[in-house]
Coordinates of C-alpha atoms and ligand atoms in Angstrom, one line a residue:
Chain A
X1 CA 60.5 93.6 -52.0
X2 CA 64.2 94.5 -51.9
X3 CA 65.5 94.8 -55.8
X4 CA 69.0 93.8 -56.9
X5 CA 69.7 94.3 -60.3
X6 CA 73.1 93.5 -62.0
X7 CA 73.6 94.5 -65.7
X8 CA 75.7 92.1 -67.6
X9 CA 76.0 88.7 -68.7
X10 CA 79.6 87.9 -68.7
X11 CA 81.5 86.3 -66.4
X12 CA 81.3 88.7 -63.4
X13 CA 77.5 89.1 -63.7
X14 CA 76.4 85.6 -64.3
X15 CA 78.7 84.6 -61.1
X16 CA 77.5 87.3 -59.0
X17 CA 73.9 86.1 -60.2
X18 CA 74.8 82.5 -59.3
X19 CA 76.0 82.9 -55.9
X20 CA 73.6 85.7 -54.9
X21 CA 70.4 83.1 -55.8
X22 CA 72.6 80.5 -53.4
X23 CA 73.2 83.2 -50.4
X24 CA 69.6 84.6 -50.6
X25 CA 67.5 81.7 -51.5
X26 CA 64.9 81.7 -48.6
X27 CA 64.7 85.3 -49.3
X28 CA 64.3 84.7 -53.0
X29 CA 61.7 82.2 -51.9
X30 CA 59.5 84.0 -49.8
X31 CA 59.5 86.9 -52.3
X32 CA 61.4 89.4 -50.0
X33 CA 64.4 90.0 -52.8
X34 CA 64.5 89.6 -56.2
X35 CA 67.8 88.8 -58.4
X36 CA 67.3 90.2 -61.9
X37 CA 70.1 89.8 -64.4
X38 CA 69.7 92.5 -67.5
X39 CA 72.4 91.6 -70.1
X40 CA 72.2 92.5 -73.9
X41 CA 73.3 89.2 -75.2
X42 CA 72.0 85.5 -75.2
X43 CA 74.8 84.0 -75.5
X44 CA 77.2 83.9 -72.6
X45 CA 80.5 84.3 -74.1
X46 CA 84.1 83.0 -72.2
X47 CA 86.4 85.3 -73.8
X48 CA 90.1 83.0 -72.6
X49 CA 88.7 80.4 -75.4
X50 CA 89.6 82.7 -78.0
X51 CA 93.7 82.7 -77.5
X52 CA 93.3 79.5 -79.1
X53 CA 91.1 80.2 -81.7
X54 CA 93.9 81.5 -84.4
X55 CA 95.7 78.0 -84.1
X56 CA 92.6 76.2 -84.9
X57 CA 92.6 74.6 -81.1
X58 CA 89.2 75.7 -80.2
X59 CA 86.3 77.5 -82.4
X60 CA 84.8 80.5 -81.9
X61 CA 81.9 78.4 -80.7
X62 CA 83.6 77.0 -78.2
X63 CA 83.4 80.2 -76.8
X64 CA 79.2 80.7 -76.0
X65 CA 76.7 78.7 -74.3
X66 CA 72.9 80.4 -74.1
X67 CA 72.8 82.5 -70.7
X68 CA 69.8 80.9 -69.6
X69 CA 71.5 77.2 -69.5
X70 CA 74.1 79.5 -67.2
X71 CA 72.1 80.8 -64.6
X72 CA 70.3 79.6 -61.6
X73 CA 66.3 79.2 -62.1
X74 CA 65.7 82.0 -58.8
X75 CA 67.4 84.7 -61.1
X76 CA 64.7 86.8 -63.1
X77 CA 67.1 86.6 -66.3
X78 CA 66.1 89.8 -68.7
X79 CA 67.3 90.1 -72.1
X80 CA 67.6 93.5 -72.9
X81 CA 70.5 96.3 -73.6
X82 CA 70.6 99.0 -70.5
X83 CA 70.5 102.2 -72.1
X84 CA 70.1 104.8 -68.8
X85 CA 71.2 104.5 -65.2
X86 CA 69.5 107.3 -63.4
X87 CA 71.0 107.1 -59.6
X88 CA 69.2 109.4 -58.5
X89 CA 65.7 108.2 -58.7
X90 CA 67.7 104.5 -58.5
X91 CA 66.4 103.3 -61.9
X92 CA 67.2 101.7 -65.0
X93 CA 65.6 102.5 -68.7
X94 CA 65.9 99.6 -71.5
X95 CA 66.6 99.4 -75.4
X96 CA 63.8 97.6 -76.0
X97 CA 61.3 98.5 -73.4
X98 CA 59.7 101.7 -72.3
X99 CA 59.2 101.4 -68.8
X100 CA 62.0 101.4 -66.6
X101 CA 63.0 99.4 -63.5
X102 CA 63.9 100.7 -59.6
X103 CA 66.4 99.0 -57.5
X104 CA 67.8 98.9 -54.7
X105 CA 70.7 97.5 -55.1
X106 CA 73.0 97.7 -58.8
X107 CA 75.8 96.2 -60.2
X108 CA 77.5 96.9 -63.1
X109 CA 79.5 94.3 -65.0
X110 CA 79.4 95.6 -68.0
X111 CA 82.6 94.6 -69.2
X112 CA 85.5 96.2 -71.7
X113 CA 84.2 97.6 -75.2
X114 CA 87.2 97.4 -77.7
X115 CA 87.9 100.6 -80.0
X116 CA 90.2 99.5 -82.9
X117 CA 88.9 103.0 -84.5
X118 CA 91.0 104.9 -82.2
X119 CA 93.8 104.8 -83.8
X120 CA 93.7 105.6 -87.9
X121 CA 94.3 102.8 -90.3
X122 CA 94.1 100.0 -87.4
X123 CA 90.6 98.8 -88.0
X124 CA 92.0 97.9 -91.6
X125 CA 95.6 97.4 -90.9
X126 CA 95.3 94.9 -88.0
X127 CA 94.0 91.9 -86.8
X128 CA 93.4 90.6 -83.5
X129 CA 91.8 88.1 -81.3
X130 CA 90.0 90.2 -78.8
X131 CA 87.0 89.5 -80.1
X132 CA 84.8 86.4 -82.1
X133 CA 85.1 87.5 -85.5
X134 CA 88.7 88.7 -85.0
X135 CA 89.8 85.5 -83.9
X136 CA 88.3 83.6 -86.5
X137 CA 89.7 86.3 -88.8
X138 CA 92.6 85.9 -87.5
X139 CA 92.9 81.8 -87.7
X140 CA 92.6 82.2 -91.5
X141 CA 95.0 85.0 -91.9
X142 CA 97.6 83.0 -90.1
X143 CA 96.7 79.6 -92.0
X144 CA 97.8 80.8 -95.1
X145 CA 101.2 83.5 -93.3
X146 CA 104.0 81.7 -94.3
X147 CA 106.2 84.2 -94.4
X148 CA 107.3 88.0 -93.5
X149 CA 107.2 90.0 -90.2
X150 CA 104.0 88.8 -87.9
X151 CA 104.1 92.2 -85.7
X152 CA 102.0 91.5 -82.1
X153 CA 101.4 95.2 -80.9
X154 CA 99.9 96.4 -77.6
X155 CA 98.0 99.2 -78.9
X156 CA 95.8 99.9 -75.5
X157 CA 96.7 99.7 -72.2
X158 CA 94.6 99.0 -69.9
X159 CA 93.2 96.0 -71.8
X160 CA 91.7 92.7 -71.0
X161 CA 93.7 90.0 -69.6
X162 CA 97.5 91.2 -69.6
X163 CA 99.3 88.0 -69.9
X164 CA 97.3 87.4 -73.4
X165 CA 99.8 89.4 -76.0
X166 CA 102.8 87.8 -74.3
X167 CA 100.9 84.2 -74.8
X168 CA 99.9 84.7 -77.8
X169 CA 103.9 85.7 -79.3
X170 CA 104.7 83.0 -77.8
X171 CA 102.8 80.6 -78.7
X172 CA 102.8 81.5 -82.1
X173 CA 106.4 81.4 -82.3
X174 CA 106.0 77.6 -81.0
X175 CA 103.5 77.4 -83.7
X176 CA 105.2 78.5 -86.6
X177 CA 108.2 76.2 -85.5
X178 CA 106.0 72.9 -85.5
X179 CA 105.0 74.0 -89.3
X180 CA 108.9 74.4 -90.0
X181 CA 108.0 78.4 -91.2
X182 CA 109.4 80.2 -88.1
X183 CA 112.9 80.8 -90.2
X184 CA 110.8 82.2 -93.0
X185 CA 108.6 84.5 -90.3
X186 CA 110.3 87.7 -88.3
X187 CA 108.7 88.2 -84.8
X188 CA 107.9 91.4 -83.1
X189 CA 106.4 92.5 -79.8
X190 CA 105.6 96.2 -79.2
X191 CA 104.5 97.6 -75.8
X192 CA 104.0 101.1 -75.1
X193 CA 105.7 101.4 -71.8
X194 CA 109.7 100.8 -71.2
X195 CA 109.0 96.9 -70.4
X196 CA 107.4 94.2 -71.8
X197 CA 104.4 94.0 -69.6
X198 CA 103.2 96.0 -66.8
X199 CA 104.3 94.2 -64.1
X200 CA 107.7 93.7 -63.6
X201 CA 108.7 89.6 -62.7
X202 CA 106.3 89.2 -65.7
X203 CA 108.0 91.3 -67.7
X204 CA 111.6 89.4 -67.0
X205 CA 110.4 86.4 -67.6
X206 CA 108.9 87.4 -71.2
X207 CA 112.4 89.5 -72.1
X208 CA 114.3 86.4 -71.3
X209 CA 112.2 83.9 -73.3
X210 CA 111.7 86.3 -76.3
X211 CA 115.2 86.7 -76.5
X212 CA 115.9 82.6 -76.1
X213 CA 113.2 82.4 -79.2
X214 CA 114.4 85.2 -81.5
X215 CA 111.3 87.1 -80.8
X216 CA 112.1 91.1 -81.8
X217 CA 111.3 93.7 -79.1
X218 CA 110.0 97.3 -79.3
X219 CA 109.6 99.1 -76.1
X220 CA 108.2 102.8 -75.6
X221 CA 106.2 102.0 -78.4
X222 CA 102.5 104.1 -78.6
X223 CA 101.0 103.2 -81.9
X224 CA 99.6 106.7 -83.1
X225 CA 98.3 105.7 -86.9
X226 CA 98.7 102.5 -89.3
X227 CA 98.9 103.0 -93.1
X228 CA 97.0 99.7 -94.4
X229 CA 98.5 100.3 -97.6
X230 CA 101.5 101.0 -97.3
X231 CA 102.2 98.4 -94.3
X232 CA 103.7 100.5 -92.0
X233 CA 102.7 101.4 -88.3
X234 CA 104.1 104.6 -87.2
X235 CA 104.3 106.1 -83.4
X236 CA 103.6 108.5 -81.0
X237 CA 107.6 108.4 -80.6
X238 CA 108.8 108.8 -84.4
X239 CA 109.4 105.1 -84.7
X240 CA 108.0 103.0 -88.1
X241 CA 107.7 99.6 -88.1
X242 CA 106.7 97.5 -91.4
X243 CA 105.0 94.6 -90.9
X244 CA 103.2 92.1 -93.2
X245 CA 100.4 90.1 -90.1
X246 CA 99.7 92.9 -87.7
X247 CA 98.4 91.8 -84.8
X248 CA 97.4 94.2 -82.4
X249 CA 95.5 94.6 -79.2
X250 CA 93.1 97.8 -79.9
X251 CA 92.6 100.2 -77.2
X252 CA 89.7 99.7 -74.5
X253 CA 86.9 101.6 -72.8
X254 CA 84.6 101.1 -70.7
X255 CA 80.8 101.8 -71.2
X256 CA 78.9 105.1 -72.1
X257 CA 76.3 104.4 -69.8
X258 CA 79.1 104.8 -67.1
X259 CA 80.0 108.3 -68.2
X260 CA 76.6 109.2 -69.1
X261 CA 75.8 108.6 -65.3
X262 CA 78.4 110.5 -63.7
X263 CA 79.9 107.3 -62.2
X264 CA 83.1 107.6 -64.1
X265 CA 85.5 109.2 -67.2
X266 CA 86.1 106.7 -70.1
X267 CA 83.5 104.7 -69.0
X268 CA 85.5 102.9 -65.7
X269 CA 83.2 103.0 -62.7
X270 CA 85.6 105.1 -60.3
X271 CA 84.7 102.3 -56.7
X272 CA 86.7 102.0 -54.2
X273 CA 89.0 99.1 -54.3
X274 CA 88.6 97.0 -51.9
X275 CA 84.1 97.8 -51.6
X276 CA 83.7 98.0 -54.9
X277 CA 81.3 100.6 -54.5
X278 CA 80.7 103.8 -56.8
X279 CA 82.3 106.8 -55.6
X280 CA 79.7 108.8 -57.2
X281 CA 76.7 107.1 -56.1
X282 CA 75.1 105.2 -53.4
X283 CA 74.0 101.4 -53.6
X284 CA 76.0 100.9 -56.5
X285 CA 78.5 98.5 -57.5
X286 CA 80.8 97.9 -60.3
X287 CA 82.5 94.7 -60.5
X288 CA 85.2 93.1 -63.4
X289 CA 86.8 94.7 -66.3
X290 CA 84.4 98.2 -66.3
X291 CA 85.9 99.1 -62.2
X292 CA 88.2 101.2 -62.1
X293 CA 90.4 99.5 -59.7
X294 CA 94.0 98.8 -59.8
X295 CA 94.3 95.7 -60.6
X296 CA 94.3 93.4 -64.3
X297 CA 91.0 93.4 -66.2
X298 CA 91.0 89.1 -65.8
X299 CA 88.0 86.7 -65.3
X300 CA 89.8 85.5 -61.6
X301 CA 89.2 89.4 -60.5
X302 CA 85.6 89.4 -61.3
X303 CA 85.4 85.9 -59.9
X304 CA 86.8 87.2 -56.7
X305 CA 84.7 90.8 -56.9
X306 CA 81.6 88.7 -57.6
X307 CA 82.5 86.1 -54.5
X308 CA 82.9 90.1 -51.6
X309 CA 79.6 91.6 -53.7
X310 CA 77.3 89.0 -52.9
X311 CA 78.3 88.8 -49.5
X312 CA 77.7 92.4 -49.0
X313 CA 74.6 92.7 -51.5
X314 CA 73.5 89.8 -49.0
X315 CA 74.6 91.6 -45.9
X316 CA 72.9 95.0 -47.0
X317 CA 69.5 92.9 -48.2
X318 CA 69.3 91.4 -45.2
X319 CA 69.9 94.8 -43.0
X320 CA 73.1 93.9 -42.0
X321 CA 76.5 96.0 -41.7
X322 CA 78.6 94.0 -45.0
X323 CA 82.1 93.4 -43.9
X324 CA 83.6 91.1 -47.0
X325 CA 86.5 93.3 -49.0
X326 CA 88.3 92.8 -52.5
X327 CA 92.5 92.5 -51.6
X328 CA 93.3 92.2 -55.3
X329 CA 94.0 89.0 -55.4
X330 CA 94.7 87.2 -59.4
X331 CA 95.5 84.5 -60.5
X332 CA 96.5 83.6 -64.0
X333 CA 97.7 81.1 -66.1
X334 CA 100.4 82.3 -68.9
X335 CA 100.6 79.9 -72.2
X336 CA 104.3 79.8 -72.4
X337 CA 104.5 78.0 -76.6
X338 CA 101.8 75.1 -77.6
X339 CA 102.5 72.8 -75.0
X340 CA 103.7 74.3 -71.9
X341 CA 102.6 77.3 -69.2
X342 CA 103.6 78.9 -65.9
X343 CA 101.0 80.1 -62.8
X344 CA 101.1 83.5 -61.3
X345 CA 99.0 84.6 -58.2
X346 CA 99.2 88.2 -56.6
X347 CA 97.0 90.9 -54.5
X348 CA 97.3 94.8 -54.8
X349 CA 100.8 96.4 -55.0
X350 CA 102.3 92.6 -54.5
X351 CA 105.1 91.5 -57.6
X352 CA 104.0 87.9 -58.4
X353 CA 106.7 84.8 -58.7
X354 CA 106.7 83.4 -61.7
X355 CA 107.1 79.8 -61.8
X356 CA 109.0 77.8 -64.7
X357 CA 106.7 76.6 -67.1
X358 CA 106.2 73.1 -67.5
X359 CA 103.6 71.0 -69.5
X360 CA 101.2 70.3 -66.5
X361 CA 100.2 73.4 -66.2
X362 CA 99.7 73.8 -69.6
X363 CA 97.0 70.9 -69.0
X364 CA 96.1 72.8 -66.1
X365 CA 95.1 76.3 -67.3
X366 CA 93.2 74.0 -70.8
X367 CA 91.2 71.8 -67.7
X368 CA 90.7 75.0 -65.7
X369 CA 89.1 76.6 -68.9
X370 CA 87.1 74.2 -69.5
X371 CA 85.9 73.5 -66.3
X372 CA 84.8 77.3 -66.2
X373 CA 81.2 76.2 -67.1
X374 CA 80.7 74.7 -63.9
X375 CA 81.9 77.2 -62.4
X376 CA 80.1 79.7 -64.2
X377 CA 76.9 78.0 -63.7
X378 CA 77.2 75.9 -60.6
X379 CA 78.2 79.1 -58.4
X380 CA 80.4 80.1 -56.0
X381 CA 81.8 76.7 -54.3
X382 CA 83.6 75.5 -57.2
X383 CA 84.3 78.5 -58.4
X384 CA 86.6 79.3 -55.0
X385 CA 88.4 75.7 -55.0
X386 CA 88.8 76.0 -58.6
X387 CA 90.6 79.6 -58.5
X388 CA 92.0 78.9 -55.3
X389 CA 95.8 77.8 -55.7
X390 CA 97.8 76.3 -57.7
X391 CA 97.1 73.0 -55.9
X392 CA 94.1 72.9 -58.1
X393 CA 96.0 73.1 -61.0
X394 CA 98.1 70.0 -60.4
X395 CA 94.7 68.3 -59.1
X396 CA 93.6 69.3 -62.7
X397 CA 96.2 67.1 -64.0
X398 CA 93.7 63.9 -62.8
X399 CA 91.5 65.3 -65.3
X400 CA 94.3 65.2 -68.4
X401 CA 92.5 62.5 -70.4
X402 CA 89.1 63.9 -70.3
X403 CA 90.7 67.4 -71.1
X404 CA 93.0 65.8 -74.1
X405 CA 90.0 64.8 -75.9
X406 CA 88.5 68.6 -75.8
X407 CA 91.5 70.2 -76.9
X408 CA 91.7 69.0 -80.9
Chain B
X1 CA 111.3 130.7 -70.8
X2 CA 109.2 127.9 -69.5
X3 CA 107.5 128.8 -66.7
X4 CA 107.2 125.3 -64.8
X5 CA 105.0 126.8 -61.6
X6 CA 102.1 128.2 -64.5
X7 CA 101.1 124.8 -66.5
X8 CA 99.4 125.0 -69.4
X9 CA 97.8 121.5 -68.5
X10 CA 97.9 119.9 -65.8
X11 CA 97.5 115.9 -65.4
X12 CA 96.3 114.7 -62.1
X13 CA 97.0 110.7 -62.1
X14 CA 97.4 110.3 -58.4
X15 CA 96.9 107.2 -57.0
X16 CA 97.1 105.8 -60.1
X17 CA 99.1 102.6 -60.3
X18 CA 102.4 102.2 -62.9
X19 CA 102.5 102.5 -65.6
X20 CA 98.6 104.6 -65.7
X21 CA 100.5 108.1 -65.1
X22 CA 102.6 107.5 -68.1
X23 CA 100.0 106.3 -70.4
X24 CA 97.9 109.1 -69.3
X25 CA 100.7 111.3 -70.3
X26 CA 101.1 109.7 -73.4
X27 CA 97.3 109.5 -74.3
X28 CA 97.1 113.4 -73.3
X29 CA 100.4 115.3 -75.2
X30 CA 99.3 113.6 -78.3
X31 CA 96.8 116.3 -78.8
X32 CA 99.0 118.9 -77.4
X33 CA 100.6 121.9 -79.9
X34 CA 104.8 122.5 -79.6
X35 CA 105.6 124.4 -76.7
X36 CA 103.0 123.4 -74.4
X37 CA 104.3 122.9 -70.1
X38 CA 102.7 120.4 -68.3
X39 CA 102.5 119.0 -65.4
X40 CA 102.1 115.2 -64.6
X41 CA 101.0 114.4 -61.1
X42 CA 102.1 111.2 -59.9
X43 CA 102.0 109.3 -56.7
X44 CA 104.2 106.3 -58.4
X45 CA 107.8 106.6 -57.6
X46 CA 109.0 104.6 -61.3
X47 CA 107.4 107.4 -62.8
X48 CA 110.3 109.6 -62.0
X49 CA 112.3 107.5 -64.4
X50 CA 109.8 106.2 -66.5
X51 CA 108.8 109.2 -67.2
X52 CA 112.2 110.7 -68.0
X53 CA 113.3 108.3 -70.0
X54 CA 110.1 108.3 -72.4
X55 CA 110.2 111.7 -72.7
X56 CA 113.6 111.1 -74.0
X57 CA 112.9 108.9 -76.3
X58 CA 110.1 111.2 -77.6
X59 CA 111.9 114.0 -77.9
X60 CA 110.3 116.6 -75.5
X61 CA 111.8 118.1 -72.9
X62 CA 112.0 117.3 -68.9
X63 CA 111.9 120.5 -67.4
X64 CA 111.9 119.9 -63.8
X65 CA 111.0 116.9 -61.3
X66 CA 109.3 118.7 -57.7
X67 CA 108.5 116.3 -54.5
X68 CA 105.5 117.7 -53.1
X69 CA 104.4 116.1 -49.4
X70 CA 102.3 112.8 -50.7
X71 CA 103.2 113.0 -54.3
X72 CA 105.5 114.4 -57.5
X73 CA 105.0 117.1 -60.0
X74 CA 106.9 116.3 -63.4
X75 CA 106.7 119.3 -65.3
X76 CA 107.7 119.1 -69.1
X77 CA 107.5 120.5 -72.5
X78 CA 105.9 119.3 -75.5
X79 CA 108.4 119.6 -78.9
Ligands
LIG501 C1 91.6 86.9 -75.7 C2 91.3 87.0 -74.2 C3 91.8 86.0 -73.3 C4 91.6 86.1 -72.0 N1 92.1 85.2 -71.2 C5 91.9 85.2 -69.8 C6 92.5 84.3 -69.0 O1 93.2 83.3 -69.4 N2 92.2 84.4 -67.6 C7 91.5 85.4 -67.1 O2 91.3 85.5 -65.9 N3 90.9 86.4 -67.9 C8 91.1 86.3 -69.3 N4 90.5 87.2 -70.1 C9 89.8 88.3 -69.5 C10 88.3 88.0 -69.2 O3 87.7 87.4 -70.2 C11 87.6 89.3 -68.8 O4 88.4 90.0 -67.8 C12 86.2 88.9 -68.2 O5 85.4 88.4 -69.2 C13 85.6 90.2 -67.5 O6 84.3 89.8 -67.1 P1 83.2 90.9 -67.0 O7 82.0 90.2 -66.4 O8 83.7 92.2 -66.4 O9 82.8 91.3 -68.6 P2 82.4 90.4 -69.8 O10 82.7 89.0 -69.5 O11 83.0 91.0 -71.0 O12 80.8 90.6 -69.8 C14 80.2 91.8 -70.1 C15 78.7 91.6 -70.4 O13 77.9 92.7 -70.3 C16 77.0 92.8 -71.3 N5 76.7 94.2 -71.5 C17 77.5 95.2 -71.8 N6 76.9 96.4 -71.9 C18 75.6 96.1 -71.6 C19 74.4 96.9 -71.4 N7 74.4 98.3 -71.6 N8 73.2 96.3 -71.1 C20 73.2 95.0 -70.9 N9 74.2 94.2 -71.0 C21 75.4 94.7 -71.3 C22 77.7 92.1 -72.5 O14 76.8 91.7 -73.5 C23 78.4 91.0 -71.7 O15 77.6 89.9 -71.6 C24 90.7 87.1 -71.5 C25 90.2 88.1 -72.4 C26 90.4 88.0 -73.7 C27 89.8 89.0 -74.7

């Protein structure tokens, strides 16, 4: 029997799961592959729910469904933490278990691990909404903020989803104004490069809106320790900054059991960009926010890298010479306030167009979230028409009234 | 005087896309004592101003900016 393994339940693994049990389902049948998904949690957990958790729009449930309502009945579904990766001997040894598993094929989707504790004073200094405590946290720090200096910092870079600190400033400047407390509340954005964001037309846009909405900027700004007590967050580059709500984005890595294997340093998975492939070992993958690859750790990149690794698992499984390849593509939906966001789409080295916001795609990007569950569970059809263009997102629009009626 | 061809570190973010060479020089001359030369490989042109201009801003010193064949050397010195 040919083996594929993938470890990790988020998004990435739980697609690749999906469409792997669709491309290989005679084979799955007739007992010549198996599709084992090992991931350490129950819960499946849809990490873009929780931008809306501070402003009360969603819950932190809102965010989890149980894994096994996720995934296609042909996918041996295992829950267990991975705790070795010998590639070497192609096997995998368990938290919980003492015997370990071969395959012949892996994937690693092991996602982002946040380290707030990297930087002194931050764990207890700031809050963010990375995370489902810290969002809740967060939602009842900002309840009762009625006034002072709400500080949004970009502590780490690379981090998951790019566009999220600039939505989030944004929409809590929108936020604040509905309440009539923004004159009360100072706003600043910190970002440890000499823009805004990491990619330029992005970063434009944002200086141009912040600046329309009174929203301070700090640029060349690399948090190096917060005093909790005293307030103040003080930089790599001899700036202080008081604040009174820090909000900040905490550094990422990636997995131990990465750099414990050899396959990478700070626990990326060195692949190649457009395979996906280890560089260090053979019949290994690495797919969504733990490869090393250059472009955004988003859920549309491991929807895409799930979509080219199944078709080259399935290639490889079934003896064939696998041809699909990863181009980079992204897409992404950027909250522009409460009620109104933009669209961007790019591949690797491209500059994306950013389109004026307007409420529509607001709607889109809330139907496209929540439409994510079928896409997480129902494979890789809707999951391509649903990432596919921003055709979708207008189509999305015919789905305004059901979508009004999630979003409280 | 600094020696720029003789670094004490050396940084090797080739093929890394902007803005990873600067970070990676950021993460790395935290730890570094006053008076350490380094040298930041980059294959990203922006980094020959980003660069610059951080180093500016953080007061160390730009010693000298050398185009190899496929890539830069920035060599600087930590204040
Ligand atoms: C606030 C926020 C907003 C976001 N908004 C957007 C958005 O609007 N659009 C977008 O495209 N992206 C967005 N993202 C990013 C997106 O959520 C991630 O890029 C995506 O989840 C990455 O998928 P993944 O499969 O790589 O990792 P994850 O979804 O994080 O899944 C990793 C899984 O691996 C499991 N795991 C880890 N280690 C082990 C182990 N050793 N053994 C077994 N299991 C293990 C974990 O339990 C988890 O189930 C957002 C992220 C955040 C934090």
């Amino acid at each position: 029997m040919h083996r594929i393994a993938i470890v990790g339940g988020g998004t990435g693994g739980t697609v690749l799961a999906n469409r792997l049990a669709s491309e290989l389902q005679t084979e799955i049948e007739t007992d010549e592959v198996e599709v084992r998904l090992i991931t350490a949690d129950p819960n499946h957990v849809y990490k873009p729910t929780f931008l809306y958790v501070p402003f009360g729009k969603k819950t932190v449930d809102d965010a989890k469904r149980p894994i096994e309502e996720l995934v296609d009945r042909r996918v041996t579904l295992m829950t267990d933490e991975v705790i070795g990766v010998d590639t070497d001997q192609n096997r995998l040894s368990f938290a919980d278990r003492t015997t370990s598993l071969h395959y012949d094929q892996l994937v690693l989707a092991t996602g982002a691990t946040l380290e707030p504790e990297a930087v002194p004073g931050l764990a207890e200094g700031g809050h963010h909404f990375y995370g489902l405590a810290g969002a809740e946290r967060l939602r009842d720090e900002l309840a009762d903020f009625t006034e002072g200096h709400l500080v949004l910092s970009v502590v780490g870079v690379p981090h998951m989803c790019p566009a999220a600190p600039v939505e989030f400033t944004l929409m809590v400047d929108a936020w604040l104004r509905e309440r009539d407390r923004r004159e009360d509340v100072e706003i600043t954005y910190t970002y440890p490069i000499n823009r805004v964001h990491g990619l330029e037309s992005v970063a434009d846009w944002a200086t141009d809106l912040f600046e329309k909405r009174d929203i301070g900027l700090e640029t060349f700004f690399n948090v190096d320790e917060v005093d909790p007590d005293a307030e103040v967050i003080e930089t790599v580059e001899g700036t202080e900054l008081e604040y009174d709500l820090l909000v900040a984005i905490p550094s990422h890595r990636g997995s131990d059991l990465v750099t414990d294997a050899g396959l990478g340093e700070d626990g990326w998975v060195d692949v190649d960009r457009h395979t996906l492939e280890a560089t260090a070992a053979k019949s290994v993958y690495a797919i969504g926010d733990v490869a090393d690859v250059p472009a955004s750790k988003a859920g549309s990149v491991v929807h895409y890298e799930a979509g080219v690794v199944a078709d080259r698992i399935a290639s490889r499984a079934r003896g064939e010479t696998p041809t699909a390849t990863y181009d980079g593509k992204t897409v992404c939906f950027l909250e522009a306030g409460m009620d109104e966001a933009t669209f961007i789409e790019f591949e690797y080295g491209e500059e994306p167009y950013v389109r004026e916001p307007s409420n529509p795609l607001h709607w889109a990007k809330l139907g496209y979230n929540e439409s994510y569950w079928l896409t997480a569970s129902f494979g890789p059809k809707l999951a391509e028409v649903s990432n596919s263009d921003i055709a979708f997102a207008s189509g999305l629009m015919a789905i305004l009234g059901i979508v009004s009626v999630v979003y409280r | 005087m600094t020696d720029a061809h003789n670094p004490d570190v050396t940084i090797d973010s080739r093929d890394a896309s902007c803005p990873g060479p600067l970070m990676d020089l950021i993460g790395k001359v935290k730890g570094l004592g006053s008076g350490t030369v380094v040298e930041l490989q980059t294959t990203e042109r922006n980094s020959t101003t980003d660069v610059p201009e951080w180093l500016e801003k953080a007061g160390h010193d730009l010693v000298e900016i050398e185009e190899r064949d496929e890539y830069w050397s920035i060599f600087l010195e930590v204040n």
